[in-house]
Amino acid sequence: MTRTPDSLPPALLDDLTLLLQTHRFGRTAEFHAALDSTNRRVLEWGRIGAPDGALVVADHQTAGRGRFGRQWVDEPGQNLLFSVLIRANGPHEGLGLIGLAAAVAVAETLAPLTSPLRPTLKWPNDVLLAGRKTCGILPEALVTAGAAEIALGIGLNVNQGEFPGEVAGRATSLMLATGRPVERAPLLAEMLAQLEEWTDRALSDGRSKVVAAFTERMAVGTEISVSASGRIVSGTVHGIADDGALELRVGDEIRRYHAGEATSRAKRSTEPPGP
Ligand code: BTN
């Protein structure tokens, strides 16, 4: 594992080298005590030659990027905030499944720690515990005719004890959900192994496995509203298409959404979408 001169190796990551069981993910890494955004940094690093699987970890982000231009806010030193650079042939038909594959990987990592609580997934890539968001995932891709560079950004609430006002009712951490603090280094090592395995499936012949694993953890049959391209449509979750699109039953029709935000209709009347 390499460390750049300007990066700090916080204590939480001292063991990562020993614990890592991946082939590529995290084998080259940068650690920052504070950084604007690990997604921004890993894309910048990618432009100057960072290898496939390069990892950027921060103990705190000052401008963490969330979906729809929102800011991802963290309590310093408590969570896992990182981005992995994935290099693929571009355009690639598995690219739309990377976020879903990552959500499955996170859920698979958390499941043994949270039992009997079962991690569930909300399309496109939120990981929930007891209905509250525990992990946000942001894949950002630079795609040209021959190559794709994807920053796969993961923000997992690990030991955060409270959340600011607006988010408080919708977010949780592993510690709050299970009642126990969780050591971050082994969790990161296991998550990187799962992420490598599931994103490899998305980019090879394992796409149907990704879709099946995601569908298995999502609330098929529940009533949701989808906000996409400035319109809100209500319907029932039908499933996930081969390319990662959400299938929504609206009356007799199945509509497909490739991007957007899903909100449970039970929640919508009382809470804003997100976090
Ligand atoms: C979401 O809005 O649900 C996605 C949040 C993604 C946050 C993570 S934290 C690490 C990585 N770096 C960023 O700037 N964002 C992602």
PDB file of N, CA, C and O in Angstrom, residues 1 14-15 18 25 42 44 51 53 76 89-90 103 110 160 162 164 179 195 204 223-224 243 255 258 264:
ATOM      1  N   MET A   1       0.841  -1.199   0.000  1.00  0.00           N
ATOM      2  CA  MET A   1       0.000   0.000   0.000  1.00  0.00           C
ATOM      3  C   MET A   1       0.877   1.251   0.000  1.00  0.00           C
ATOM      4  O   MET A   1       1.878   1.301   0.696  1.00  0.00           O
ATOM      5  N   ASP A  14      -4.277   2.143  10.456  1.00  0.00           N
ATOM      6  CA  ASP A  14      -2.953   1.531  10.602  1.00  0.00           C
ATOM      7  C   ASP A  14      -2.963   0.045  10.269  1.00  0.00           C
ATOM      8  O   ASP A  14      -2.001  -0.498   9.735  1.00  0.00           O
ATOM      9  N   ASP A  15      -4.068  -0.629  10.574  1.00  0.00           N
ATOM     10  CA  ASP A  15      -4.139  -2.077  10.370  1.00  0.00           C
ATOM     11  C   ASP A  15      -4.632  -2.476   8.988  1.00  0.00           C
ATOM     12  O   ASP A  15      -4.644  -3.661   8.669  1.00  0.00           O
ATOM     13  N   LEU A  18      -2.676  -4.957   6.839  1.00  0.00           N
ATOM     14  CA  LEU A  18      -2.679  -6.352   7.301  1.00  0.00           C
ATOM     15  C   LEU A  18      -4.016  -7.027   7.041  1.00  0.00           C
ATOM     16  O   LEU A  18      -4.082  -8.225   6.764  1.00  0.00           O
ATOM     17  N   PHE A  25      -8.646  -3.301  -4.889  1.00  0.00           N
ATOM     18  CA  PHE A  25      -9.253  -2.229  -4.104  1.00  0.00           C
ATOM     19  C   PHE A  25      -8.434  -1.940  -2.837  1.00  0.00           C
ATOM     20  O   PHE A  25      -8.235  -2.815  -1.992  1.00  0.00           O
ATOM     21  N   VAL A  42     -10.335  11.452  -5.767  1.00  0.00           N
ATOM     22  CA  VAL A  42      -9.960  10.215  -6.472  1.00  0.00           C
ATOM     23  C   VAL A  42     -10.077  10.404  -7.990  1.00  0.00           C
ATOM     24  O   VAL A  42      -9.296   9.827  -8.757  1.00  0.00           O
ATOM     25  N   GLU A  44      -9.496  13.299  -9.499  1.00  0.00           N
ATOM     26  CA  GLU A  44      -8.297  14.096  -9.814  1.00  0.00           C
ATOM     27  C   GLU A  44      -7.077  13.177  -9.903  1.00  0.00           C
ATOM     28  O   GLU A  44      -6.273  13.256 -10.833  1.00  0.00           O
ATOM     29  N   PRO A  51      -4.050   3.990 -10.203  1.00  0.00           N
ATOM     30  CA  PRO A  51      -4.453   2.692 -10.764  1.00  0.00           C
ATOM     31  C   PRO A  51      -5.890   2.315 -10.405  1.00  0.00           C
ATOM     32  O   PRO A  51      -6.471   2.870  -9.470  1.00  0.00           O
ATOM     33  N   GLY A  53      -8.712   0.660  -8.604  1.00  0.00           N
ATOM     34  CA  GLY A  53      -8.786   0.248  -7.201  1.00  0.00           C
ATOM     35  C   GLY A  53      -8.180   1.236  -6.223  1.00  0.00           C
ATOM     36  O   GLY A  53      -8.234   1.001  -5.010  1.00  0.00           O
ATOM     37  N   PRO A  76     -16.702  14.405  12.476  1.00  0.00           N
ATOM     38  CA  PRO A  76     -15.311  13.987  12.247  1.00  0.00           C
ATOM     39  C   PRO A  76     -14.896  12.788  13.100  1.00  0.00           C
ATOM     40  O   PRO A  76     -15.228  12.701  14.276  1.00  0.00           O
ATOM     41  N   ASN A  89     -13.809  -0.429 -19.341  1.00  0.00           N
ATOM     42  CA  ASN A  89     -13.946  -0.036 -20.739  1.00  0.00           C
ATOM     43  C   ASN A  89     -15.190   0.839 -20.819  1.00  0.00           C
ATOM     44  O   ASN A  89     -16.179   0.570 -20.165  1.00  0.00           O
ATOM     45  N   GLY A  90     -15.143   1.876 -21.595  1.00  0.00           N
ATOM     46  CA  GLY A  90     -16.327   2.730 -21.647  1.00  0.00           C
ATOM     47  C   GLY A  90     -16.749   2.995 -23.058  1.00  0.00           C
ATOM     48  O   GLY A  90     -15.906   3.035 -23.941  1.00  0.00           O
ATOM     49  N   ALA A 103     -24.237  -1.056  -3.250  1.00  0.00           N
ATOM     50  CA  ALA A 103     -25.224  -1.126  -2.167  1.00  0.00           C
ATOM     51  C   ALA A 103     -25.354  -2.558  -1.653  1.00  0.00           C
ATOM     52  O   ALA A 103     -25.412  -2.804  -0.441  1.00  0.00           O
ATOM     53  N   LEU A 110     -22.547  -5.452   6.222  1.00  0.00           N
ATOM     54  CA  LEU A 110     -23.174  -5.073   7.491  1.00  0.00           C
ATOM     55  C   LEU A 110     -23.981  -6.214   8.115  1.00  0.00           C
ATOM     56  O   LEU A 110     -24.100  -6.282   9.344  1.00  0.00           O
ATOM     57  N   GLN A 160     -21.381   7.546  14.567  1.00  0.00           N
ATOM     58  CA  GLN A 160     -21.972   8.866  14.802  1.00  0.00           C
ATOM     59  C   GLN A 160     -23.133   8.714  15.794  1.00  0.00           C
ATOM     60  O   GLN A 160     -24.000   7.846  15.635  1.00  0.00           O
ATOM     61  N   GLU A 162     -25.314  11.316  16.876  1.00  0.00           N
ATOM     62  CA  GLU A 162     -26.532  12.083  16.589  1.00  0.00           C
ATOM     63  C   GLU A 162     -26.431  12.754  15.232  1.00  0.00           C
ATOM     64  O   GLU A 162     -25.328  12.915  14.696  1.00  0.00           O
ATOM     65  N   PRO A 164     -27.897  16.034  12.614  1.00  0.00           N
ATOM     66  CA  PRO A 164     -28.467  17.380  12.694  1.00  0.00           C
ATOM     67  C   PRO A 164     -29.956  17.388  12.340  1.00  0.00           C
ATOM     68  O   PRO A 164     -30.425  16.539  11.576  1.00  0.00           O
ATOM     69  N   GLY A 179     -26.645  -0.540  19.009  1.00  0.00           N
ATOM     70  CA  GLY A 179     -26.334  -0.296  20.412  1.00  0.00           C
ATOM     71  C   GLY A 179     -24.872  -0.554  20.746  1.00  0.00           C
ATOM     72  O   GLY A 179     -24.490  -0.513  21.916  1.00  0.00           O
ATOM     73  N   LEU A 195     -16.914  -4.934  -2.039  1.00  0.00           N
ATOM     74  CA  LEU A 195     -17.100  -3.981  -3.144  1.00  0.00           C
ATOM     75  C   LEU A 195     -16.377  -4.468  -4.401  1.00  0.00           C
ATOM     76  O   LEU A 195     -16.908  -4.364  -5.512  1.00  0.00           O
ATOM     77  N   SER A 204     -18.871  -7.657 -15.359  1.00  0.00           N
ATOM     78  CA  SER A 204     -18.572  -8.876 -16.122  1.00  0.00           C
ATOM     79  C   SER A 204     -19.877  -9.600 -16.427  1.00  0.00           C
ATOM     80  O   SER A 204     -20.873  -8.975 -16.743  1.00  0.00           O
ATOM     81  N   GLU A 223     -45.625   0.925  -1.797  1.00  0.00           N
ATOM     82  CA  GLU A 223     -46.033   2.102  -2.561  1.00  0.00           C
ATOM     83  C   GLU A 223     -45.009   3.212  -2.357  1.00  0.00           C
ATOM     84  O   GLU A 223     -44.658   3.540  -1.223  1.00  0.00           O
ATOM     85  N   ILE A 224     -44.527   3.725  -3.476  1.00  0.00           N
ATOM     86  CA  ILE A 224     -43.535   4.797  -3.405  1.00  0.00           C
ATOM     87  C   ILE A 224     -43.892   5.893  -4.405  1.00  0.00           C
ATOM     88  O   ILE A 224     -44.758   5.710  -5.266  1.00  0.00           O
ATOM     89  N   ASP A 243     -30.696  -3.577 -16.566  1.00  0.00           N
ATOM     90  CA  ASP A 243     -29.727  -2.480 -16.626  1.00  0.00           C
ATOM     91  C   ASP A 243     -29.726  -1.612 -15.364  1.00  0.00           C
ATOM     92  O   ASP A 243     -29.101  -0.561 -15.323  1.00  0.00           O
ATOM     93  N   ARG A 255     -43.414   1.157 -15.543  1.00  0.00           N
ATOM     94  CA  ARG A 255     -42.544   2.238 -16.029  1.00  0.00           C
ATOM     95  C   ARG A 255     -41.132   2.022 -15.506  1.00  0.00           C
ATOM     96  O   ARG A 255     -40.948   1.547 -14.390  1.00  0.00           O
ATOM     97  N   HIS A 258     -34.318   5.324 -14.868  1.00  0.00           N
ATOM     98  CA  HIS A 258     -32.870   5.106 -14.801  1.00  0.00           C
ATOM     99  C   HIS A 258     -32.204   6.029 -13.805  1.00  0.00           C
ATOM    100  O   HIS A 258     -31.063   5.812 -13.396  1.00  0.00           O
ATOM    101  N   SER A 264     -40.722   6.567   0.104  1.00  0.00           N
ATOM    102  CA  SER A 264     -41.837   5.751   0.561  1.00  0.00           C
ATOM    103  C   SER A 264     -43.054   6.652   0.719  1.00  0.00           C
ATOM    104  O   SER A 264     -42.966   7.742   1.270  1.00  0.00           O
TER     105      SER A 264
END
